[in-house]
Coordinates of C-alpha atoms and ligand atoms in Angstrom, one line a residue:
M234 CA 77.3 95.1 81.3
T235 CA 79.8 97.8 83.0
P236 CA 79.1 101.0 81.1
G237 CA 82.3 102.0 78.7
F238 CA 83.3 98.1 78.8
T239 CA 84.5 97.2 75.3
G240 CA 86.8 94.3 76.3
Q241 CA 89.3 95.8 73.6
I242 CA 92.4 95.3 75.4
A243 CA 91.9 91.5 76.3
K244 CA 90.6 91.5 72.5
E245 CA 94.1 92.8 71.4
T246 CA 95.8 90.9 74.1
R247 CA 94.7 87.6 72.7
V248 CA 95.4 88.5 69.0
R249 CA 98.8 89.6 69.8
L250 CA 99.3 86.7 72.3
Q251 CA 98.3 83.8 69.8
T252 CA 101.1 83.4 68.4
S253 CA 103.7 83.7 71.2
A254 CA 105.6 80.8 73.1
Y255 CA 103.3 80.8 76.3
P256 CA 101.1 77.7 76.2
P257 CA 97.3 78.3 74.9
A258 CA 95.7 77.6 78.4
R259 CA 97.9 80.7 80.4
V260 CA 97.3 82.3 77.1
E261 CA 93.8 82.3 77.8
K262 CA 93.6 82.9 81.9
F263 CA 95.6 86.1 81.4
C264 CA 93.0 87.3 79.0
R265 CA 90.5 86.2 81.3
L266 CA 92.4 88.6 83.8
V267 CA 92.5 91.2 81.6
E268 CA 89.1 91.2 80.8
R269 CA 88.0 91.5 84.5
I270 CA 90.6 94.4 85.0
E271 CA 88.7 96.3 82.1
R272 CA 85.6 95.5 83.5
E273 CA 86.6 95.7 87.3
I274 CA 89.5 98.0 87.8
L275 CA 89.2 100.7 85.0
P276 CA 85.9 101.7 85.2
H277 CA 86.5 102.2 89.0
D278 CA 85.4 105.9 90.4
V279 CA 88.7 107.0 91.6
I280 CA 90.1 106.4 88.1
V281 CA 87.3 108.0 86.2
R282 CA 86.1 110.9 88.4
N283 CA 87.9 111.7 91.2
H284 CA 85.7 114.9 92.4
Y285 CA 88.3 116.4 94.4
T286 CA 91.2 116.8 92.1
K287 CA 88.8 118.4 89.1
W288 CA 87.7 121.0 91.8
F289 CA 91.1 121.3 92.9
E290 CA 92.4 121.7 89.0
R291 CA 91.0 125.1 88.9
G292 CA 92.9 126.5 91.5
Q293 CA 89.5 128.0 93.3
F294 CA 91.3 127.2 97.1
D295 CA 92.5 129.4 99.7
R296 CA 95.1 128.6 102.4
T297 CA 93.3 127.0 104.3
D298 CA 92.5 124.3 101.5
V299 CA 96.4 124.0 100.5
R300 CA 97.8 123.3 103.9
H301 CA 94.7 120.7 104.7
F302 CA 95.3 118.8 101.3
L303 CA 99.3 119.2 102.1
T304 CA 99.1 117.5 105.5
Q305 CA 96.7 114.9 104.5
F306 CA 99.5 114.2 101.6
S307 CA 102.4 114.3 103.9
V308 CA 100.5 111.4 105.7
F309 CA 100.1 109.5 102.8
S310 CA 103.6 110.2 101.5
N311 CA 105.1 108.8 105.2
F312 CA 103.1 105.9 105.5
F313 CA 103.7 105.2 101.9
I314 CA 107.2 104.2 102.9
V315 CA 105.6 101.5 105.5
A316 CA 103.5 100.1 102.7
Q317 CA 106.6 99.8 100.5
L318 CA 108.7 98.0 102.9
L319 CA 106.4 95.2 103.3
K320 CA 105.9 95.1 99.8
T321 CA 110.1 94.8 99.8
I322 CA 109.5 91.8 102.3
N323 CA 106.7 90.2 100.7
A324 CA 108.4 90.0 97.2
P325 CA 107.7 87.2 95.3
T326 CA 111.2 87.0 93.7
L327 CA 114.5 88.6 93.9
E328 CA 113.7 90.4 91.1
A329 CA 110.7 91.8 92.3
M330 CA 112.5 92.6 95.9
H331 CA 114.6 94.6 93.7
A332 CA 112.1 96.6 91.9
S333 CA 110.1 97.5 94.9
K334 CA 113.6 98.3 96.8
E335 CA 114.3 100.5 93.8
I336 CA 111.3 102.8 94.8
L337 CA 111.7 102.1 98.6
M338 CA 115.4 103.9 98.7
N339 CA 114.4 106.3 96.2
E340 CA 111.2 107.7 98.7
L341 CA 114.0 107.5 101.1
G342 CA 116.6 110.0 99.2
V343 CA 118.7 107.6 97.2
T344 CA 118.5 109.9 93.7
F345 CA 118.6 107.8 90.5
R346 CA 121.8 107.8 88.0
N347 CA 120.6 106.8 84.7
P348 CA 123.8 105.1 83.5
D349 CA 122.2 105.7 80.1
R350 CA 122.2 109.6 80.0
K351 CA 125.0 111.4 78.2
T352 CA 123.7 114.9 79.0
P353 CA 122.4 116.0 82.0
A354 CA 118.8 115.3 83.2
P355 CA 116.3 117.7 82.4
E356 CA 115.8 120.7 84.5
T357 CA 112.5 120.1 84.8
A358 CA 113.1 116.9 86.4
G359 CA 113.8 118.9 89.6
Q360 CA 112.2 122.1 89.3
D361 CA 112.3 123.7 92.5
L362 CA 114.6 120.9 94.0
E363 CA 117.8 121.2 93.7
G364 CA 119.3 121.3 90.2
A365 CA 117.9 118.6 88.0
V366 CA 117.1 115.5 89.7
E367 CA 116.6 111.8 87.4
S368 CA 113.4 110.2 86.9
E369 CA 114.8 107.1 85.8
G370 CA 117.5 104.5 86.4
T371 CA 118.6 102.9 89.2
V372 CA 119.1 103.5 93.2
D373 CA 122.4 100.8 92.8
G374 CA 125.7 102.6 93.3
S375 CA 123.7 105.9 93.7
V376 CA 124.2 108.5 96.6
F377 CA 121.6 109.0 99.2
R378 CA 120.7 112.8 100.5
F379 CA 118.3 113.9 103.7
S380 CA 117.3 116.5 101.0
S381 CA 116.8 114.0 98.3
A382 CA 113.7 112.4 100.4
H383 CA 110.4 113.0 98.9
F384 CA 108.9 113.9 102.4
E385 CA 111.3 116.6 102.8
W386 CA 110.2 117.7 99.1
L387 CA 107.1 118.2 100.3
L388 CA 108.1 119.5 104.0
R389 CA 109.6 122.3 101.9
M390 CA 107.0 123.2 100.1
T391 CA 104.3 122.9 103.9
T392 CA 107.4 125.2 105.3
H393 CA 106.9 127.8 102.8
L394 CA 102.8 127.9 103.5
G395 CA 103.6 128.1 107.6
L396 CA 103.6 124.5 108.2
S397 CA 106.3 123.3 110.2
F398 CA 107.9 119.7 110.8
R399 CA 105.4 119.3 113.9
E400 CA 102.7 119.5 111.9
V401 CA 102.8 117.3 109.1
G402 CA 103.4 113.7 108.5
K403 CA 102.3 111.9 111.6
R404 CA 99.3 109.7 111.8
R405 CA 97.8 111.9 114.3
H406 CA 97.5 115.0 111.2
A407 CA 95.5 112.6 109.4
T408 CA 91.8 112.7 108.9
K409 CA 89.7 109.4 109.8
S410 CA 89.9 108.9 105.9
T411 CA 93.4 109.7 105.5
V412 CA 94.1 106.6 108.3
F413 CA 92.1 104.3 106.1
F414 CA 93.9 104.7 103.3
C415 CA 97.0 104.3 105.1
D416 CA 96.0 101.4 106.8
E417 CA 94.9 99.9 103.8
L418 CA 97.9 100.5 101.5
A419 CA 100.1 98.3 104.0
R420 CA 97.3 95.3 104.3
I421 CA 96.9 95.1 100.4
Y422 CA 99.9 97.0 98.5
G423 CA 102.1 95.2 100.9
S424 CA 100.1 91.6 101.4
E425 CA 101.7 89.0 102.0
D426 CA 99.7 87.4 99.1
P427 CA 101.2 87.3 95.9
S428 CA 98.0 87.6 93.9
T429 CA 96.7 90.5 96.3
A430 CA 100.0 92.4 96.4
L431 CA 99.9 92.1 92.7
G432 CA 96.5 93.0 91.8
A433 CA 96.8 96.0 94.5
S434 CA 100.1 97.5 92.4
F435 CA 98.6 97.0 88.8
A436 CA 95.4 99.4 90.8
V437 CA 97.5 101.9 91.8
E438 CA 99.5 102.2 88.9
N439 CA 96.5 102.8 86.7
W440 CA 95.0 105.0 89.2
A441 CA 98.4 107.4 89.1
A442 CA 98.8 107.3 85.4
A443 CA 94.9 108.7 85.5
G444 CA 96.3 112.0 84.9
F445 CA 95.7 113.0 89.0
W446 CA 99.3 114.4 89.7
K447 CA 98.5 116.8 86.3
E448 CA 95.2 118.1 87.8
L449 CA 96.6 118.9 91.4
I450 CA 99.9 120.9 89.7
R451 CA 97.5 122.9 87.5
G452 CA 95.5 123.8 91.0
L453 CA 98.7 124.8 92.5
Q454 CA 100.3 126.8 90.0
V455 CA 96.8 129.0 89.8
F456 CA 97.1 128.8 93.5
K457 CA 101.2 130.0 93.3
K458 CA 100.9 132.6 90.7
R459 CA 97.7 134.2 92.7
E460 CA 99.3 134.2 96.4
A461 CA 102.2 132.4 96.8
P462 CA 105.0 133.4 94.7
G463 CA 108.0 130.7 95.4
L464 CA 106.0 128.2 96.6
P465 CA 107.9 125.2 95.4
L466 CA 106.1 122.2 93.4
G467 CA 109.0 120.2 92.6
F468 CA 107.2 116.9 94.7
F469 CA 104.5 117.5 92.0
T470 CA 106.0 118.0 88.9
W471 CA 108.8 114.9 89.6
H472 CA 105.6 112.7 90.3
D473 CA 104.0 113.5 87.2
I474 CA 107.2 113.2 85.2
V475 CA 107.9 109.5 86.9
E476 CA 104.4 108.5 86.3
D477 CA 104.2 109.7 82.6
Q478 CA 107.3 107.4 81.7
H479 CA 105.7 104.4 83.8
A480 CA 102.2 104.6 82.6
Q481 CA 103.3 103.0 79.1
H482 CA 104.6 100.1 80.8
T483 CA 102.2 98.9 83.1
W484 CA 100.6 96.3 80.8
D485 CA 103.9 95.2 79.8
E486 CA 104.9 94.9 83.1
L487 CA 101.7 93.2 84.5
E488 CA 102.0 90.6 81.6
E489 CA 105.6 89.9 82.7
E490 CA 104.6 89.0 86.3
F491 CA 101.7 86.9 85.1
F492 CA 103.9 84.9 83.0
A493 CA 106.9 84.5 85.5
H494 CA 105.0 83.8 88.5
E495 CA 102.7 80.3 87.7
D496 CA 99.9 80.9 90.5
V497 CA 98.7 84.2 90.1
D498 CA 95.1 84.0 91.5
E499 CA 92.3 85.9 89.3
D500 CA 90.0 86.7 92.4
R501 CA 92.3 87.4 94.3
F502 CA 93.9 89.8 92.0
I503 CA 91.0 91.6 91.3
S504 CA 89.7 91.8 94.8
G505 CA 93.2 93.8 95.7
G506 CA 92.9 96.0 93.0
V507 CA 89.5 97.0 94.0
E508 CA 90.0 97.1 97.3
M509 CA 93.0 99.3 97.4
L510 CA 90.9 101.6 94.8
N511 CA 88.4 101.8 97.4
G512 CA 90.9 102.6 100.0
V513 CA 92.5 105.7 97.5
L514 CA 89.2 106.4 96.9
S515 CA 88.3 107.3 100.6
F516 CA 91.4 109.6 100.8
W517 CA 90.2 111.9 97.9
N518 CA 86.5 111.5 99.5
G519 CA 87.5 112.8 102.7
L520 CA 89.2 115.7 101.5
N521 CA 86.2 116.5 99.2
S522 CA 84.1 116.3 102.1
D523 CA 86.1 118.8 104.0
R524 CA 86.6 121.6 101.1
L525 CA 82.6 121.3 100.9
A526 CA 82.3 122.0 104.6
R527 CA 84.5 124.7 103.9
E528 CA 82.6 125.9 101.3
P529 CA 80.7 128.9 103.3
L530 CA 84.3 129.7 104.9
R531 CA 86.3 130.3 101.7
K532 CA 88.2 133.7 100.7
V533 CA 89.4 132.9 97.6
A534 CA 92.1 135.8 97.2
S535 CA 91.1 137.9 93.5
Ligands
FE2_148 FE1 107.7 109.6 95.9

């Protein structure tokens, strides 16, 4: 038995879908998948115990640590674009292709336009960026700006810490574990097989919703206050806001996707999810080993 496993989400889903219009056999198949997610994906180490972000949150790192962290993150940020493009190309439906393209284009610098908003976007969404930046809406009919590319938000941050364009974002700047993560993203998240890709997406969303953005922000705020006034944190605060909005929808989206397709393969979904999370864990474990290796050298300003 998996520690902490209750099967609660599957039980609630079964009760809720009993009265739905879906065929009972498909409801049962979905509930079985939900139960396996609870057992095999949600308790993954990278979701429940990320040693690096737990350490980072306290802000007891020096400039070398944060430069190393941002360099690795910049490579991930750039290669995420490759994985997202593959996901777009391999999308099983036009709707799925549009959903992937929203993320891809926004990543590259097309800001979201929120047709429902009557008032300007809250300042927090674009804190340290150029004014307020929408965190939801659509790229359709919106505007492209080089300066709105997520990579450039990150570059603004690295530049502040003395790392120029030449020193970030490329494969050659990555450690072995970061390269492994980026390649796994392309292979699994960008997979041609819809069940594998769906499992990977769902797993990545649950990892992102588990609070690591907040842990990173807390650590960066401590560091900023202590020794880097003016450090722009917009890249992190914006992603955290998007994640908070998205976290509430991940299960609804899974249900929608599952019933929209005839043929979600349970085994391939689960292995896609687990293998993807192993890739994510490799990234954070790599950073954790690197920071442990620097332990004797670290000089945290008081
Ligand atoms: Fe991003």
